[in-house]
Every structure is written in C-alpha cells, then in structure tokens.
Amino acid sequence: MSYYEIQGGRPLEGRLTVQGAKNSVLPILAAALLAPGEGVIENCPDLSDVSTTLDILRLLGCRAQREGDKVTIDATALGRCAIPESLMREMRSSVIFLGALLARLGEAELFYPGGCQLGPRPIDLHLAALRTLGAEILEDQGCLCCRRSRKGLRGREICLSMPSVGATENAMLAACGCGGTTTIVGAAREPEIVDLQNFLRSMGARIQGAGSSLITVEGGAPLHPARYRVMGDRMAAATYLCAAAAATGDVELTGAEGDTLTAVLSCLEQAGCEIHRGENLIALRCRGPLRGIPPVRTAPYPGFPTDAQAVLMAALAGGEGSTMFVENMFESRYGHVDELRRMGAEIQIDGRVALVTGVGRLRGAALRGTDLRGAAALAVAALGAEGVSTLSQLRHIRRGYEHFPENLRSLGAEIRELP
Ligand code: UD1
C-alpha cells in the first residue's frame, strides 16, 4: 500500500493552477446524460471519483472518454437505468444519477450511496423532492426503484427544509425533464450549484436563480449536448492555502475565485496571513506562526464550508493560541483529530465542538488518512511539522485531489510517494 513521506518545515513558494472542482464536475457529468449526442467537459480533474462516475456512465450505455483534462460524453445510446451497488458504494454523489435518469428515461434503479464516513448522511430530502415532481420511489433492502408515475413528471414547488447541496442538484436535474415550472425553495447556494446551472443552460435548459435560495426551472425544453469548462476547485484551493499557512511561505493560486472562499480567507487573515485576491487569483503570504481566531462554525454557503474545517484546523493546531470549531453540517467530521494528536496537537472534542490549542509546532508522525478532507488535513499538518511524517490510506486523497504530491513539490514541499 503506497504512502507519502513528508519532510515538514519547508516554506511553500510559487504559483499553482488549481484543478477543476470535484463537487461541480460530478453532477455535471451526470447531467451530461440528459441529452443524446456528444458533449465535452473541460477542466475535468483526474480523480478516482471522476473515474467512478465515468464507469457509471459507460455502464448505462454512454460513451465516455478522457483526453488530458477533457472528457467527451456521448449519451446517445443511454439504455440502462440501473447502477450496481458496488459502484454506488464508491461515492456519495452517485445519488445524483437518480434525478438525471428520471429526467431522461423516466426511471432509475440504484442503491443507497456510499462516500466518506462523516456520520449519518440521509437522502430523504432528495427522495421527497423527486416524489414532489411525480416520481414513485420504492425502497427495498437498500435498493431504490424510482419511476415516473402514470400521470408523469410535472413541475411543482419543492421546499427544502435544509439547503442540501445534493438534494438541490437532484431536483434541478429532474426538473429539466418535467413539463411545467419547478421552483426549488430553500435551495443550496454553493458556487457549484451555479456551475451546474451554467452547464444546464449551455445545454439549452431554462433555469435561473442558482446562487440564491430560489431556483426556477421551466422544464421540458429540448436539450442538446454542450462544451463546458468546469469551475476551479475552491476546496483544493483552501487546502493549498492552509498548507502554505501551516508551513509558512508565499503562494499564488490561479484558477479559483477568492469570492467563493471568503469565509476561509477571512479566517486565514485573522490568523495572521496576508491575502491578496485578484481576478481568478488568490495569493497568500505567511511569515510567522498562526494565531488563534474567533470560533469557526461550519454552515451552508456563504458560511464557513465543512469541507475546509479539517485543513484549517490542521494549520491552526501547529500555530499559537486557541480556536474553537463547531461542526454543524455533519455529525462526526473530526476523524482527523486522533491523528493530529499523534503529532502532539492539543484538541479537545465535545460533541460537535473541537477546541484547538496551538502548540507552536507539531511533530512528524506515522499518520493514516480517515476521509477525503481529513487526509488532506494530515498532509497540511505534516508540511508544517518538525521532522518526517508518513501518510497512508491515499485512496482518500485520490478521490478529491489531482497530482497532489506533484503540486506540493512544485511549491517546494518535500513530499514523495512510496510504494
Ligand atoms: C455536498 C458536497 C460535500 C460537502 C457538503 C456540504 C458534493 C458531491 N458533496 O455533500 O463535499 O461536504 O455538500 O457542503 O458536492 N441532509 C439531510 N437530508 C438529505 C440531504 C442532506 O438531512 O436528504 C443533511 C445532511 O445530513 C447534512 C446537510 O443536510 O447535515 C447538508 O448535506 P448536503 O448539502 O446534502 O451535503 P452533500 O450534498 O452530501
């Protein structure tokens, strides 16, 4: 089993172009099956979650081919509507195929999704939204059989009691295949939802409002394949910025918009980093140890993203002063904390609250990745630590980060992958 060996304490300097956004590209690839014909998705990161999504598309009868960062999808021969359990278990976002298949074929058969273990991750809001649009859904031993009712799919008002990213996306895709108008009230406002809307528009969909909590879809418009460039990955950007904050340095990231990361950037500023935002550019300079900051509470966008909680915590754990984290989105998203403690971190957990007391400098240790962002956080901590760390369970990193060690090396980090 391969692992990273990381020599901590090297300042990070230089420029990096951030990969395409994982959380955008997965729903966009599922949305590509809405129209027959050949479409092209650009800036498509090479991640294991993307490979799994392409495998699902092929299994359903689509042609899917990667060439560099471009993926060509031809959904003309889409003929199957069932996704086997093994593929569904690979990643949670596979649930997005429910809305897409319902819109194109009027039926879908899949299993409860897998993904990172962050506590219960229900899909009740997804199912309620699809039922509102006229889907009949039978649940049998983990299998979900979903088909349009005899009356067919019809646009309606969907009210989400929580701004779930996945439920909003599923509702958007299904609504494209419904006659009439669908309104999604209480929609998630994440930039990746805007990206999905832009992609659907490029396919001819009549959809507006993404970025606000009210999305309107005039369904039934004939869709066509499109060529589309996926937005930059703000969570990968947050990770590299936190790495430079932990290890000190001066980095410039292109390909991600500072406006989509305001909550994270303001935390880094309060911790003592200098941040400069330009068009499609975020720069960070960090000269000394990080300071403790006011409580960080994860929340739906534009609040502090749960996906950046672990990487920021890892940076602050090796700084000075205390910071309280409150994880409001997922029940158990502190899997990285035990590993950080091996490095000498002082972190107390009480339910959803974690109190981090900076210890000045963490020490290198043998670490195991626990989940996608948790594993990235351990790499961040190791880059800032004294001495050598090893990090295993790299499959978590490969789910969400393209060329991770190469990118860090290009910034001067000492990190290598060993078999
Ligand atoms: C998405 C992101 C994930 C990110 C998360 C929060 C993708 C592929 N994944 O996940 O990286 O960490 O948003 O920004 O884009 N909930 C319910 N019922 C539901 C659905 C959600 O109660 O049917 C709850 C969840 O338990 C959670 C909250 O709503 O507390 C937000 O979850 P949601 O936004 O749906 O997250 P995901 O779409 O799973």
Short mmCIF file of C-alpha atoms and ligand atoms in Angstrom, two decimals:
data_model
loop_
_atom_site.label_atom_id
_atom_site.label_comp_id
_atom_site.label_asym_id
_atom_site.label_seq_id
_atom_site.Cartn_x
_atom_site.Cartn_y
_atom_site.Cartn_z
CA MET A 1 0.00 0.00 0.00
CA SER A 2 1.54 3.29 -1.06
CA TYR A 3 2.08 6.20 1.26
CA TYR A 4 3.54 9.70 1.32
CA GLU A 5 6.71 10.60 3.12
CA ILE A 6 6.66 14.26 4.06
CA GLN A 7 9.59 16.22 5.44
CA GLY A 8 7.99 19.12 7.29
CA GLY A 9 9.17 22.66 7.75
CA ARG A 10 9.92 23.66 4.15
CA PRO A 11 8.27 27.01 3.31
CA LEU A 12 5.97 26.85 0.26
CA GLU A 13 6.71 29.34 -2.50
CA GLY A 14 5.45 29.78 -6.03
CA ARG A 15 2.46 29.54 -8.33
CA LEU A 16 -0.05 26.78 -8.82
CA THR A 17 -3.07 26.35 -11.06
CA VAL A 18 -5.91 24.78 -9.15
CA GLN A 19 -7.70 21.73 -10.61
CA GLY A 20 -11.32 21.70 -11.77
CA ALA A 21 -13.88 21.36 -8.98
CA LYS A 22 -14.74 17.84 -7.89
CA ASN A 23 -18.05 18.94 -6.42
CA SER A 24 -19.01 20.58 -9.73
CA VAL A 25 -17.78 18.03 -12.18
CA LEU A 26 -19.60 15.04 -10.65
CA PRO A 27 -23.12 16.48 -11.03
CA ILE A 28 -22.15 17.98 -14.39
CA LEU A 29 -21.06 14.57 -15.71
CA ALA A 30 -24.36 13.08 -14.54
CA ALA A 31 -26.22 15.97 -16.18
CA ALA A 32 -24.45 15.22 -19.47
CA LEU A 33 -26.72 12.19 -19.92
CA LEU A 34 -29.78 14.45 -20.16
CA ALA A 35 -29.32 14.91 -23.92
CA PRO A 36 -28.33 12.48 -26.70
CA GLY A 37 -25.23 13.41 -28.67
CA GLU A 38 -21.62 14.20 -27.86
CA GLY A 39 -20.65 16.84 -25.31
CA VAL A 40 -17.25 17.88 -23.95
CA ILE A 41 -16.41 18.74 -20.36
CA GLU A 42 -13.18 20.70 -19.96
CA ASN A 43 -11.03 21.22 -16.85
CA CYS A 44 -12.16 17.82 -15.68
CA PRO A 45 -9.85 16.74 -12.81
CA ASP A 46 -8.35 13.26 -12.91
CA LEU A 47 -9.78 11.86 -9.67
CA SER A 48 -10.96 8.43 -8.64
CA ASP A 49 -14.46 9.84 -8.06
CA VAL A 50 -14.47 11.09 -11.65
CA SER A 51 -13.34 7.66 -12.94
CA THR A 52 -16.16 6.04 -10.97
CA THR A 53 -18.66 8.49 -12.49
CA LEU A 54 -17.35 7.70 -15.99
CA ASP A 55 -17.67 3.97 -15.23
CA ILE A 56 -21.30 4.55 -14.24
CA LEU A 57 -21.97 6.48 -17.45
CA ARG A 58 -20.43 3.67 -19.55
CA LEU A 59 -22.43 1.06 -17.72
CA LEU A 60 -25.60 2.96 -18.53
CA GLY A 61 -24.70 2.81 -22.23
CA CYS A 62 -22.95 6.17 -22.74
CA ARG A 63 -19.57 6.58 -24.35
CA ALA A 64 -17.14 8.35 -22.05
CA GLN A 65 -13.55 9.11 -22.93
CA ARG A 66 -10.84 11.21 -21.34
CA GLU A 67 -8.10 13.05 -23.23
CA GLY A 68 -5.99 15.22 -20.94
CA ASP A 69 -8.37 17.39 -18.96
CA LYS A 70 -11.19 16.96 -21.49
CA VAL A 71 -13.85 14.32 -21.15
CA THR A 72 -16.15 13.51 -24.06
CA ILE A 73 -19.53 12.04 -23.22
CA ASP A 74 -21.88 10.66 -25.84
CA ALA A 75 -25.20 9.82 -24.25
CA THR A 76 -26.96 8.79 -27.48
CA ALA A 77 -27.06 5.09 -26.63
CA LEU A 78 -28.09 5.53 -22.99
CA GLY A 79 -30.27 2.50 -22.47
CA ARG A 80 -29.90 1.18 -18.94
CA CYS A 81 -31.22 2.81 -15.80
CA ALA A 82 -29.74 0.55 -13.09
CA ILE A 83 -26.49 1.24 -11.23
CA PRO A 84 -24.99 -1.70 -9.30
CA GLU A 85 -24.33 -1.49 -5.60
CA SER A 86 -20.54 -1.77 -5.94
CA LEU A 87 -20.35 1.48 -7.93
CA MET A 88 -22.88 3.28 -5.74
CA ARG A 89 -20.84 2.47 -2.65
CA GLU A 90 -17.74 4.14 -4.07
CA MET A 91 -19.03 7.66 -3.61
CA ARG A 92 -21.98 9.51 -2.29
CA SER A 93 -22.50 11.84 -5.23
CA SER A 94 -23.57 8.86 -7.37
CA VAL A 95 -27.05 9.58 -5.94
CA ILE A 96 -27.22 12.47 -8.40
CA PHE A 97 -27.91 9.94 -11.16
CA LEU A 98 -31.38 9.50 -9.69
CA GLY A 99 -32.58 12.91 -10.92
CA ALA A 100 -30.69 12.68 -14.21
CA LEU A 101 -32.01 9.21 -15.17
CA LEU A 102 -35.52 10.10 -14.11
CA ALA A 103 -35.43 13.16 -16.37
CA ARG A 104 -34.08 11.31 -19.42
CA LEU A 105 -35.56 7.79 -19.13
CA GLY A 106 -38.35 8.19 -16.60
CA GLU A 107 -36.84 5.53 -14.37
CA ALA A 108 -33.79 4.79 -12.24
CA GLU A 109 -32.70 1.93 -10.08
CA LEU A 110 -29.87 2.41 -7.67
CA PHE A 111 -28.63 1.72 -4.17
CA TYR A 112 -28.09 3.91 -1.16
CA PRO A 113 -24.84 5.76 -1.80
CA GLY A 114 -21.50 5.43 -0.01
CA GLY A 115 -18.78 8.08 0.33
CA CYS A 116 -16.89 9.49 3.29
CA GLN A 117 -17.97 8.27 6.72
CA LEU A 118 -18.98 11.51 8.36
CA GLY A 119 -21.94 10.22 10.35
CA PRO A 120 -25.45 9.68 9.00
CA ARG A 121 -25.93 11.14 5.55
CA PRO A 122 -29.60 10.74 4.78
CA ILE A 123 -31.10 11.29 1.32
CA ASP A 124 -34.66 11.92 2.50
CA LEU A 125 -34.67 15.43 1.01
CA HIS A 126 -33.58 14.07 -2.40
CA LEU A 127 -36.36 11.49 -2.40
CA ALA A 128 -39.02 13.94 -1.17
CA ALA A 129 -38.07 16.40 -3.93
CA LEU A 130 -38.35 13.73 -6.64
CA ARG A 131 -41.67 12.49 -5.24
CA THR A 132 -42.99 16.06 -5.35
CA LEU A 133 -42.21 16.09 -9.08
CA GLY A 134 -44.23 12.91 -9.62
CA ALA A 135 -41.74 10.08 -9.08
CA GLU A 136 -42.81 6.88 -7.40
CA ILE A 137 -39.97 5.51 -5.29
CA LEU A 138 -39.88 2.07 -3.72
CA GLU A 139 -37.20 1.27 -1.21
CA ASP A 140 -36.31 -2.38 -0.84
CA GLN A 141 -33.27 -3.66 1.07
CA GLY A 142 -31.12 -0.66 0.20
CA CYS A 143 -32.30 -0.59 -3.42
CA LEU A 144 -34.22 2.44 -4.67
CA CYS A 145 -36.59 1.85 -7.59
CA CYS A 146 -37.71 5.14 -8.96
CA ARG A 147 -40.05 5.71 -11.88
CA ARG A 148 -42.32 8.42 -13.14
CA SER A 149 -45.92 7.90 -12.03
CA ARG A 150 -48.69 7.21 -14.50
CA LYS A 151 -49.52 10.90 -14.52
CA GLY A 152 -45.90 11.61 -15.50
CA LEU A 153 -43.47 14.16 -14.11
CA ARG A 154 -44.78 17.65 -13.55
CA GLY A 155 -43.09 20.85 -12.38
CA ARG A 156 -44.08 21.85 -8.85
CA GLU A 157 -42.84 23.77 -5.84
CA ILE A 158 -40.17 21.91 -3.87
CA CYS A 159 -39.41 23.19 -0.38
CA LEU A 160 -36.12 22.03 1.11
CA SER A 161 -36.09 22.18 4.90
CA MET A 162 -32.29 22.31 4.76
CA PRO A 163 -30.20 23.74 1.90
CA SER A 164 -28.78 20.36 0.89
CA VAL A 165 -26.31 20.59 -1.99
CA GLY A 166 -27.08 17.13 -3.34
CA ALA A 167 -30.87 17.43 -3.00
CA THR A 168 -30.81 20.80 -4.79
CA GLU A 169 -28.81 19.27 -7.65
CA ASN A 170 -31.05 16.22 -7.92
CA ALA A 171 -34.13 18.46 -8.02
CA MET A 172 -32.56 20.68 -10.71
CA LEU A 173 -31.77 17.70 -12.95
CA ALA A 174 -35.15 16.01 -12.51
CA ALA A 175 -36.95 19.33 -13.10
CA CYS A 176 -35.31 19.62 -16.53
CA GLY A 177 -37.29 16.54 -17.56
CA CYS A 178 -40.64 17.73 -16.14
CA GLY A 179 -43.24 19.65 -18.07
CA GLY A 180 -44.14 22.98 -16.44
CA THR A 181 -42.37 25.12 -13.90
CA THR A 182 -40.46 23.84 -10.87
CA THR A 183 -39.41 26.16 -8.09
CA ILE A 184 -36.87 25.00 -5.53
CA VAL A 185 -37.39 26.99 -2.36
CA GLY A 186 -34.62 26.88 0.25
CA ALA A 187 -32.08 25.78 -2.36
CA ALA A 188 -28.38 25.42 -1.52
CA ARG A 189 -26.43 28.47 -2.73
CA GLU A 190 -22.98 26.92 -3.25
CA PRO A 191 -20.95 28.13 -6.27
CA GLU A 192 -21.01 24.54 -7.58
CA ILE A 193 -24.80 24.85 -7.90
CA VAL A 194 -24.25 27.95 -10.05
CA ASP A 195 -21.77 25.96 -12.14
CA LEU A 196 -24.35 23.21 -12.66
CA GLN A 197 -26.94 25.80 -13.66
CA ASN A 198 -24.49 27.32 -16.17
CA PHE A 199 -23.85 23.89 -17.66
CA LEU A 200 -27.58 23.12 -17.91
CA ARG A 201 -28.12 26.48 -19.60
CA SER A 202 -25.39 25.68 -22.11
CA MET A 203 -27.44 22.54 -22.91
CA GLY A 204 -30.49 24.68 -23.56
CA ALA A 205 -32.24 24.34 -20.19
CA ARG A 206 -34.33 27.25 -18.96
CA ILE A 207 -33.16 27.59 -15.39
CA GLN A 208 -32.36 30.56 -13.20
CA GLY A 209 -31.78 31.64 -9.64
CA ALA A 210 -28.80 29.44 -8.69
CA GLY A 211 -26.68 31.24 -6.12
CA SER A 212 -29.87 32.40 -4.38
CA SER A 213 -32.20 30.21 -2.34
CA LEU A 214 -34.88 30.21 -5.05
CA ILE A 215 -34.20 28.31 -8.27
CA THR A 216 -36.74 28.19 -11.09
CA VAL A 217 -36.73 25.61 -13.88
CA GLU A 218 -39.01 25.82 -16.90
CA GLY A 219 -38.89 22.13 -17.70
CA GLY A 220 -39.32 20.24 -20.93
CA ALA A 221 -37.07 22.42 -23.12
CA PRO A 222 -35.27 20.25 -25.70
CA LEU A 223 -31.69 19.78 -24.51
CA HIS A 224 -28.58 19.36 -26.61
CA PRO A 225 -25.01 18.38 -25.73
CA ALA A 226 -22.62 21.20 -24.90
CA ARG A 227 -18.98 22.08 -24.47
CA TYR A 228 -18.38 23.39 -20.97
CA ARG A 229 -15.47 24.32 -18.70
CA VAL A 230 -15.83 23.35 -15.06
CA MET A 231 -15.04 25.98 -12.39
CA GLY A 232 -11.89 25.77 -10.24
CA ASP A 233 -11.93 23.71 -7.06
CA ARG A 234 -12.27 26.05 -4.09
CA MET A 235 -11.70 23.21 -1.61
CA ALA A 236 -8.43 22.22 -3.28
CA ALA A 237 -7.52 25.93 -3.20
CA ALA A 238 -8.37 26.09 0.52
CA THR A 239 -6.16 23.06 1.10
CA TYR A 240 -3.09 24.53 -0.65
CA LEU A 241 -3.60 27.86 1.14
CA CYS A 242 -3.80 26.15 4.51
CA ALA A 243 -0.67 24.17 3.62
CA ALA A 244 1.20 27.44 2.95
CA ALA A 245 -0.20 28.88 6.19
CA ALA A 246 0.99 25.83 8.15
CA ALA A 247 4.43 25.64 6.52
CA THR A 248 4.78 29.45 6.04
CA GLY A 249 5.55 30.82 2.60
CA ASP A 250 4.26 32.85 -0.29
CA VAL A 251 1.96 31.16 -2.81
CA GLU A 252 -0.23 32.33 -5.67
CA LEU A 253 -3.10 30.16 -6.84
CA THR A 254 -4.74 30.70 -10.20
CA GLY A 255 -7.92 29.07 -11.43
CA ALA A 256 -10.03 29.70 -8.31
CA GLU A 257 -12.08 32.75 -7.37
CA GLY A 258 -11.46 34.37 -3.99
CA ASP A 259 -15.12 35.39 -3.88
CA THR A 260 -16.11 31.74 -3.50
CA LEU A 261 -13.84 31.30 -0.47
CA THR A 262 -14.46 34.47 1.52
CA ALA A 263 -15.18 32.68 4.82
CA VAL A 264 -11.94 30.68 4.65
CA LEU A 265 -9.81 33.61 3.52
CA SER A 266 -11.03 35.81 6.35
CA CYS A 267 -10.10 33.10 8.89
CA LEU A 268 -6.61 32.87 7.40
CA GLU A 269 -6.31 36.66 7.55
CA GLN A 270 -7.36 36.73 11.19
CA ALA A 271 -4.77 34.04 11.89
CA GLY A 272 -2.07 36.39 10.58
CA CYS A 273 -1.77 35.60 6.86
CA GLU A 274 -1.69 38.30 4.21
CA ILE A 275 -4.21 37.56 1.48
CA HIS A 276 -4.44 39.17 -1.91
CA ARG A 277 -7.35 38.45 -4.24
CA GLY A 278 -7.32 39.20 -7.93
CA GLU A 279 -9.36 38.02 -10.87
CA ASN A 280 -9.07 34.25 -10.89
CA LEU A 281 -6.20 34.51 -8.41
CA ILE A 282 -5.66 34.12 -4.67
CA ALA A 283 -2.28 34.86 -3.08
CA LEU A 284 -1.25 34.10 0.49
CA ARG A 285 1.83 35.14 2.39
CA CYS A 286 2.54 33.79 5.86
CA ARG A 287 5.73 34.69 7.68
CA GLY A 288 5.25 33.57 11.25
CA PRO A 289 3.23 31.23 13.42
CA LEU A 290 -0.55 31.40 13.08
CA ARG A 291 -2.64 32.98 15.82
CA GLY A 292 -5.86 31.64 17.35
CA ILE A 293 -9.02 33.07 15.81
CA PRO A 294 -12.69 33.58 16.81
CA PRO A 295 -14.93 30.48 16.66
CA VAL A 296 -15.18 28.78 13.27
CA ARG A 297 -18.71 27.46 12.71
CA THR A 298 -19.36 25.39 9.61
CA ALA A 299 -22.52 26.38 7.75
CA PRO A 300 -24.10 26.25 4.30
CA TYR A 301 -22.62 28.67 1.75
CA PRO A 302 -21.67 31.50 2.16
CA GLY A 303 -20.79 30.34 5.68
CA PHE A 304 -17.58 28.52 6.53
CA PRO A 305 -17.51 25.30 4.44
CA THR A 306 -17.44 21.98 6.29
CA ASP A 307 -15.02 20.74 3.63
CA ALA A 308 -12.40 23.27 4.82
CA GLN A 309 -12.81 22.60 8.55
CA ALA A 310 -10.16 19.88 8.77
CA VAL A 311 -7.47 21.66 6.73
CA LEU A 312 -7.83 24.91 8.68
CA MET A 313 -7.78 23.02 11.97
CA ALA A 314 -4.58 21.24 10.92
CA ALA A 315 -2.88 24.57 10.18
CA LEU A 316 -4.01 26.20 13.45
CA ALA A 317 -3.05 23.18 15.58
CA GLY A 318 0.61 23.93 14.83
CA GLY A 319 0.19 27.67 15.48
CA GLU A 320 -0.19 29.65 18.68
CA GLY A 321 -3.37 30.44 20.62
CA SER A 322 -6.74 28.71 20.79
CA THR A 323 -9.55 28.32 18.29
CA MET A 324 -12.95 26.73 18.74
CA PHE A 325 -14.51 24.82 15.85
CA VAL A 326 -18.22 23.96 15.70
CA GLU A 327 -19.11 21.38 13.03
CA ASN A 328 -22.75 21.99 12.21
CA MET A 329 -23.06 20.10 8.92
CA PHE A 330 -22.03 16.53 9.73
CA GLU A 331 -22.19 14.61 12.98
CA SER A 332 -18.75 13.04 13.01
CA ARG A 333 -16.34 15.03 10.97
CA TYR A 334 -13.45 15.02 13.42
CA GLY A 335 -11.87 11.74 12.29
CA HIS A 336 -8.57 13.57 11.64
CA VAL A 337 -8.28 14.75 15.26
CA ASP A 338 -6.90 11.50 16.70
CA GLU A 339 -4.23 11.51 14.01
CA LEU A 340 -3.35 15.17 14.69
CA ARG A 341 -2.95 14.26 18.37
CA ARG A 342 -0.23 11.78 17.36
CA MET A 343 1.67 14.82 16.12
CA GLY A 344 1.37 16.49 19.50
CA ALA A 345 -1.76 18.55 18.74
CA GLU A 346 -3.89 19.60 21.69
CA ILE A 347 -7.52 19.26 20.67
CA GLN A 348 -10.48 18.58 22.93
CA ILE A 349 -13.72 17.37 21.44
CA ASP A 350 -17.15 17.62 22.96
CA GLY A 351 -19.83 16.53 20.51
CA ARG A 352 -19.76 18.95 17.59
CA VAL A 353 -17.27 21.29 19.27
CA ALA A 354 -13.50 20.96 19.00
CA LEU A 355 -11.20 23.25 20.98
CA VAL A 356 -7.77 23.55 19.41
CA THR A 357 -4.90 24.91 21.49
CA GLY A 358 -1.95 25.73 19.26
CA VAL A 359 1.23 24.02 20.43
CA GLY A 360 3.67 26.15 18.44
CA ARG A 361 4.91 23.31 16.27
CA LEU A 362 3.60 19.80 15.56
CA ARG A 363 5.97 16.83 15.29
CA GLY A 364 6.16 14.36 12.41
CA ALA A 365 4.36 11.05 12.96
CA ALA A 366 3.00 7.98 11.17
CA LEU A 367 -0.49 9.01 10.03
CA ARG A 368 -3.48 7.34 8.38
CA GLY A 369 -6.00 9.22 6.28
CA THR A 370 -9.53 8.87 7.63
CA ASP A 371 -11.63 10.53 4.93
CA LEU A 372 -11.06 12.81 1.95
CA ARG A 373 -10.63 16.22 3.65
CA GLY A 374 -9.30 14.63 6.84
CA ALA A 375 -6.47 13.00 4.87
CA ALA A 376 -5.63 16.30 3.16
CA ALA A 377 -5.58 17.96 6.60
CA LEU A 378 -2.97 15.46 7.81
CA ALA A 379 -0.77 16.35 4.83
CA VAL A 380 -1.19 20.05 5.71
CA ALA A 381 -0.17 19.36 9.31
CA ALA A 382 2.82 17.26 8.20
CA LEU A 383 4.07 20.01 5.87
CA GLY A 384 4.21 22.42 8.81
CA ALA A 385 5.55 19.93 11.35
CA GLU A 386 9.06 19.34 12.57
CA GLY A 387 10.56 16.14 11.18
CA VAL A 388 9.27 13.43 8.90
CA SER A 389 5.69 12.13 8.67
CA THR A 390 4.24 9.28 6.70
CA LEU A 391 0.65 9.34 5.47
CA SER A 392 -1.15 6.19 4.37
CA GLN A 393 -4.68 5.47 3.04
CA LEU A 394 -4.00 7.63 -0.02
CA ARG A 395 -7.19 6.43 -1.71
CA HIS A 396 -8.95 9.22 0.21
CA ILE A 397 -6.65 11.86 -1.30
CA ARG A 398 -7.10 10.41 -4.81
CA ARG A 399 -10.86 10.83 -4.54
CA GLY A 400 -10.51 14.61 -4.48
CA TYR A 401 -7.01 15.85 -5.30
CA GLU A 402 -5.31 15.66 -8.67
CA HIS A 403 -1.47 15.48 -8.75
CA PHE A 404 -1.37 16.23 -5.02
CA PRO A 405 2.30 15.48 -4.23
CA GLU A 406 3.47 16.90 -7.58
CA ASN A 407 1.63 20.16 -6.94
CA LEU A 408 3.08 20.48 -3.46
CA ARG A 409 6.57 19.69 -4.75
CA SER A 410 6.20 22.44 -7.35
CA LEU A 411 5.78 24.80 -4.38
CA GLY A 412 8.96 23.50 -2.75
CA ALA A 413 7.48 20.90 -0.41
CA GLU A 414 9.42 17.73 0.30
CA ILE A 415 6.83 15.04 -0.27
CA ARG A 416 7.21 11.79 -2.14
CA GLU A 417 5.03 8.81 -2.76
CA LEU A 418 6.50 5.43 -1.85
CA PRO A 419 5.08 2.07 -2.89
C1 UD1 B 1 -22.06 18.18 -0.53
C2 UD1 B 1 -20.65 18.00 -1.00
C3 UD1 B 1 -19.74 17.73 0.16
C4 UD1 B 1 -19.91 18.81 1.19
C5 UD1 B 1 -21.36 19.01 1.55
C6 UD1 B 1 -21.61 20.21 2.45
C7 UD1 B 1 -20.72 17.04 -3.23
C8 UD1 B 1 -20.51 15.83 -4.03
N1 UD1 B 1 -20.56 16.89 -1.91
O1 UD1 B 1 -22.45 16.95 0.06
O2 UD1 B 1 -18.42 17.70 -0.30
O3 UD1 B 1 -19.20 18.39 2.34
O4 UD1 B 1 -22.13 19.24 0.37
O5 UD1 B 1 -21.23 21.39 1.79
O6 UD1 B 1 -20.98 18.12 -3.73
N2 UD1 B 1 -29.26 16.27 4.70
C9 UD1 B 1 -30.42 15.67 5.14
N3 UD1 B 1 -31.18 15.01 4.23
C10 UD1 B 1 -30.85 14.91 2.92
C11 UD1 B 1 -29.66 15.53 2.49
C12 UD1 B 1 -28.88 16.21 3.40
O7 UD1 B 1 -30.75 15.74 6.31
O8 UD1 B 1 -31.60 14.30 2.14
C13 UD1 B 1 -28.39 16.99 5.65
C14 UD1 B 1 -27.03 16.33 5.83
O9 UD1 B 1 -27.07 15.32 6.81
C15 UD1 B 1 -26.17 17.49 6.24
C16 UD1 B 1 -26.77 18.67 5.48
O10 UD1 B 1 -28.07 18.26 5.10
O11 UD1 B 1 -26.30 17.76 7.61
C17 UD1 B 1 -26.00 19.09 4.26
O12 UD1 B 1 -25.78 18.00 3.40
P1 UD1 B 1 -25.66 18.17 1.83
O13 UD1 B 1 -25.54 19.61 1.47
O14 UD1 B 1 -26.75 17.37 1.21
O15 UD1 B 1 -24.29 17.51 1.54
P2 UD1 B 1 -23.95 16.61 0.32
O16 UD1 B 1 -24.76 17.01 -0.87
O17 UD1 B 1 -23.97 15.21 0.80
#
